């Protein structure tokens, strides 16, 4: 009887782990799931920010939100398919530790890359980039972004950089 119980328990565990093994990363910010369908009305209800029409049929939602109780400026993009393809949050680097802790609690241990950045005066600072995800969906946290006073969290799908590539070519050719 014990052998049958253990065999059934093991089989059930294998089935559960196989079900999760094929599941893609699902990252969300306050109930807005990266890669899932969302409307401007849904974003307004969940995050309190308004959306407007962007180029090529995308919706762009900008506004103030909080992350880990820190004030942040948000840029969220709903692609032409109606799916959330980017959530970019900029916040004070003073709040970096709390945000990193909250993201790690929610998404697990990140892959961490350390380097050094330097400001215009020559002062050097330890840069930390934490990464969760894969090629399809990811979250990246930068301790410093642009300045040593600014940190950023970037929720991204594979569609986001592909969407930005044609725009970058147009900007690069404007001189």
Tab-separated table of C-alpha atoms in Angstrom:
chain	number	residue	atom	x	y	z
A	1	UNK	CA	0.000	0.000	0.000
A	2	UNK	CA	2.822	2.425	0.891
A	3	UNK	CA	4.571	1.696	-2.416
A	4	UNK	CA	1.421	2.525	-4.376
A	5	UNK	CA	0.960	5.769	-2.415
A	6	UNK	CA	4.553	6.835	-3.020
A	7	UNK	CA	4.337	5.899	-6.709
A	8	UNK	CA	1.157	7.949	-7.133
A	9	UNK	CA	2.622	10.880	-5.189
A	10	UNK	CA	5.780	10.816	-7.321
A	11	UNK	CA	3.725	10.639	-10.536
A	12	UNK	CA	1.629	13.606	-9.401
A	13	UNK	CA	4.766	15.647	-8.612
A	14	UNK	CA	6.246	14.855	-12.034
A	15	UNK	CA	3.016	15.959	-13.741
A	16	UNK	CA	2.930	19.228	-11.767
A	17	UNK	CA	6.589	20.004	-12.439
A	18	UNK	CA	6.161	19.217	-16.150
A	19	UNK	CA	3.169	21.559	-16.307
A	20	UNK	CA	5.242	24.371	-14.808
A	21	UNK	CA	8.329	23.575	-16.899
A	22	UNK	CA	6.506	24.547	-20.107
A	23	UNK	CA	5.045	27.700	-18.621
A	24	UNK	CA	6.618	30.985	-19.666
A	25	UNK	CA	7.630	33.693	-17.253
A	26	UNK	CA	4.714	35.839	-16.216
A	27	UNK	CA	5.699	39.206	-14.883
A	28	UNK	CA	3.162	41.684	-13.637
A	29	UNK	CA	3.134	45.139	-12.138
A	30	UNK	CA	0.159	45.700	-9.842
A	31	UNK	CA	-1.982	43.248	-11.793
A	32	UNK	CA	-0.967	44.426	-15.269
A	33	UNK	CA	0.632	41.336	-16.828
A	34	UNK	CA	3.441	41.761	-19.317
A	35	UNK	CA	2.492	40.197	-22.661
A	36	UNK	CA	-1.222	39.988	-21.838
A	37	UNK	CA	-4.075	41.957	-23.412
A	38	UNK	CA	-4.907	45.262	-21.720
A	39	UNK	CA	-6.999	48.286	-22.607
A	40	UNK	CA	-6.433	51.939	-21.701
A	41	UNK	CA	-9.477	51.675	-19.413
A	42	UNK	CA	-7.930	48.693	-17.610
A	43	UNK	CA	-4.640	50.581	-17.154
A	44	UNK	CA	-6.506	53.604	-15.795
A	45	UNK	CA	-8.397	51.391	-13.330
A	46	UNK	CA	-5.297	49.449	-12.186
A	47	UNK	CA	-2.625	52.152	-12.223
A	48	UNK	CA	-4.522	55.450	-12.337
A	49	UNK	CA	-2.732	56.668	-15.453
A	50	UNK	CA	-4.132	57.766	-18.786
A	51	UNK	CA	-3.166	56.387	-22.178
A	52	UNK	CA	-2.987	58.061	-25.548
A	53	UNK	CA	-2.522	57.013	-29.142
A	54	UNK	CA	1.073	56.444	-30.160
A	55	UNK	CA	2.531	55.784	-33.588
A	56	UNK	CA	1.644	52.709	-35.634
A	57	UNK	CA	-1.450	51.834	-33.581
A	58	UNK	CA	0.171	51.508	-30.154
A	59	UNK	CA	-1.194	52.983	-26.930
A	60	UNK	CA	1.226	54.840	-24.641
A	61	UNK	CA	0.398	55.268	-20.955
A	62	UNK	CA	2.438	57.722	-18.894
A	63	UNK	CA	2.004	58.861	-15.322
A	64	UNK	CA	3.036	58.693	-11.718
A	65	UNK	CA	2.823	55.402	-9.816
A	66	UNK	CA	4.623	53.796	-6.895
A	67	UNK	CA	6.824	50.722	-6.724
A	68	UNK	CA	7.769	49.309	-3.317
A	69	UNK	CA	6.173	52.488	-1.906
A	70	UNK	CA	8.616	54.676	-3.862
A	71	UNK	CA	7.265	57.310	-6.269
A	72	UNK	CA	8.016	56.440	-9.895
A	73	UNK	CA	7.397	57.820	-13.377
A	74	UNK	CA	5.864	55.135	-15.591
A	75	UNK	CA	5.885	54.606	-19.348
A	76	UNK	CA	3.716	51.650	-20.388
A	77	UNK	CA	3.176	50.592	-24.000
A	78	UNK	CA	0.297	48.511	-25.312
A	79	UNK	CA	1.285	47.155	-28.727
A	80	UNK	CA	-0.927	47.143	-31.801
A	81	UNK	CA	-2.006	43.598	-30.873
A	82	UNK	CA	-3.454	44.969	-27.612
A	83	UNK	CA	-0.820	43.309	-25.431
A	84	UNK	CA	1.372	45.075	-22.851
A	85	UNK	CA	4.871	45.071	-24.318
A	86	UNK	CA	6.719	47.457	-21.984
A	87	UNK	CA	6.489	48.865	-18.497
A	88	UNK	CA	9.316	51.272	-17.669
A	89	UNK	CA	9.527	52.722	-14.155
A	90	UNK	CA	11.998	55.455	-13.197
A	91	UNK	CA	12.556	56.239	-9.526
A	92	UNK	CA	15.125	57.721	-7.153
A	93	UNK	CA	18.243	55.610	-6.677
A	94	UNK	CA	17.764	56.221	-2.927
A	95	UNK	CA	14.863	53.723	-3.170
A	96	UNK	CA	16.865	51.102	-5.089
A	97	UNK	CA	17.328	48.731	-2.117
A	98	UNK	CA	13.609	48.565	-1.323
A	99	UNK	CA	12.678	48.023	-4.967
A	100	UNK	CA	15.310	45.302	-5.431
A	101	UNK	CA	14.085	43.526	-2.307
A	102	UNK	CA	10.436	43.703	-3.428
A	103	UNK	CA	11.235	42.400	-6.935
A	104	UNK	CA	13.323	39.538	-5.530
A	105	UNK	CA	10.528	38.612	-3.112
A	106	UNK	CA	8.037	38.558	-5.990
A	107	UNK	CA	10.073	37.024	-8.832
A	108	UNK	CA	12.827	35.086	-7.018
A	109	UNK	CA	16.587	35.485	-7.072
A	110	UNK	CA	17.818	37.468	-10.093
A	111	UNK	CA	20.861	37.053	-12.262
A	112	UNK	CA	23.143	39.912	-11.189
A	113	UNK	CA	25.779	41.738	-13.220
A	114	UNK	CA	28.081	44.221	-11.477
A	115	UNK	CA	30.169	46.934	-13.082
A	116	UNK	CA	31.357	50.473	-12.402
A	117	UNK	CA	29.910	53.696	-13.799
A	118	UNK	CA	31.513	57.104	-13.714
A	119	UNK	CA	29.906	60.538	-13.605
A	120	UNK	CA	31.083	63.664	-15.433
A	121	UNK	CA	33.297	64.653	-12.494
A	122	UNK	CA	35.123	61.340	-12.532
A	123	UNK	CA	33.521	59.840	-9.411
A	124	UNK	CA	32.976	56.090	-9.728
A	125	UNK	CA	29.902	54.180	-8.537
A	126	UNK	CA	29.098	50.480	-8.277
A	127	UNK	CA	26.484	49.638	-10.898
A	128	UNK	CA	24.171	46.678	-10.311
A	129	UNK	CA	21.934	45.207	-13.014
A	130	UNK	CA	19.520	42.522	-11.848
A	131	UNK	CA	17.703	40.374	-14.392
A	132	UNK	CA	14.723	38.027	-14.230
A	133	UNK	CA	13.300	36.163	-17.223
A	134	UNK	CA	14.193	34.943	-20.666
A	135	UNK	CA	14.145	36.137	-24.292
A	136	UNK	CA	10.319	36.281	-24.383
A	137	UNK	CA	9.683	38.298	-21.209
A	138	UNK	CA	12.027	39.884	-18.702
A	139	UNK	CA	12.420	42.369	-15.894
A	140	UNK	CA	15.659	44.323	-15.566
A	141	UNK	CA	16.541	46.557	-12.617
A	142	UNK	CA	19.356	49.104	-13.044
A	143	UNK	CA	20.733	50.748	-9.919
A	144	UNK	CA	21.819	53.743	-11.977
A	145	UNK	CA	20.190	54.833	-15.217
A	146	UNK	CA	21.382	58.003	-16.915
A	147	UNK	CA	22.464	59.584	-13.617
A	148	UNK	CA	23.461	58.284	-10.199
A	149	UNK	CA	20.248	59.768	-8.829
A	150	UNK	CA	17.990	57.689	-11.086
A	151	UNK	CA	17.176	53.969	-11.051
A	152	UNK	CA	14.972	52.100	-13.496
A	153	UNK	CA	12.909	48.906	-13.714
A	154	UNK	CA	12.223	47.707	-17.244
A	155	UNK	CA	9.543	45.057	-17.877
A	156	UNK	CA	9.927	43.981	-21.504
A	157	UNK	CA	8.669	41.492	-24.057
A	158	UNK	CA	10.607	40.477	-27.169
A	159	UNK	CA	8.215	42.690	-29.148
A	160	UNK	CA	9.437	45.902	-27.476
A	161	UNK	CA	13.001	46.100	-28.854
A	162	UNK	CA	11.745	44.917	-32.244
A	163	UNK	CA	9.204	47.767	-32.235
A	164	UNK	CA	11.851	50.338	-31.259
A	165	UNK	CA	14.418	49.254	-33.885
A	166	UNK	CA	12.785	50.989	-36.910
A	167	UNK	CA	12.307	54.153	-34.836
A	168	UNK	CA	15.968	54.135	-33.797
A	169	UNK	CA	17.059	53.970	-37.448
A	170	UNK	CA	14.959	57.047	-38.261
A	171	UNK	CA	16.432	58.997	-35.320
A	172	UNK	CA	20.004	57.956	-36.137
A	173	UNK	CA	19.639	59.223	-39.702
A	174	UNK	CA	18.366	62.701	-38.795
A	175	UNK	CA	21.741	64.481	-38.862
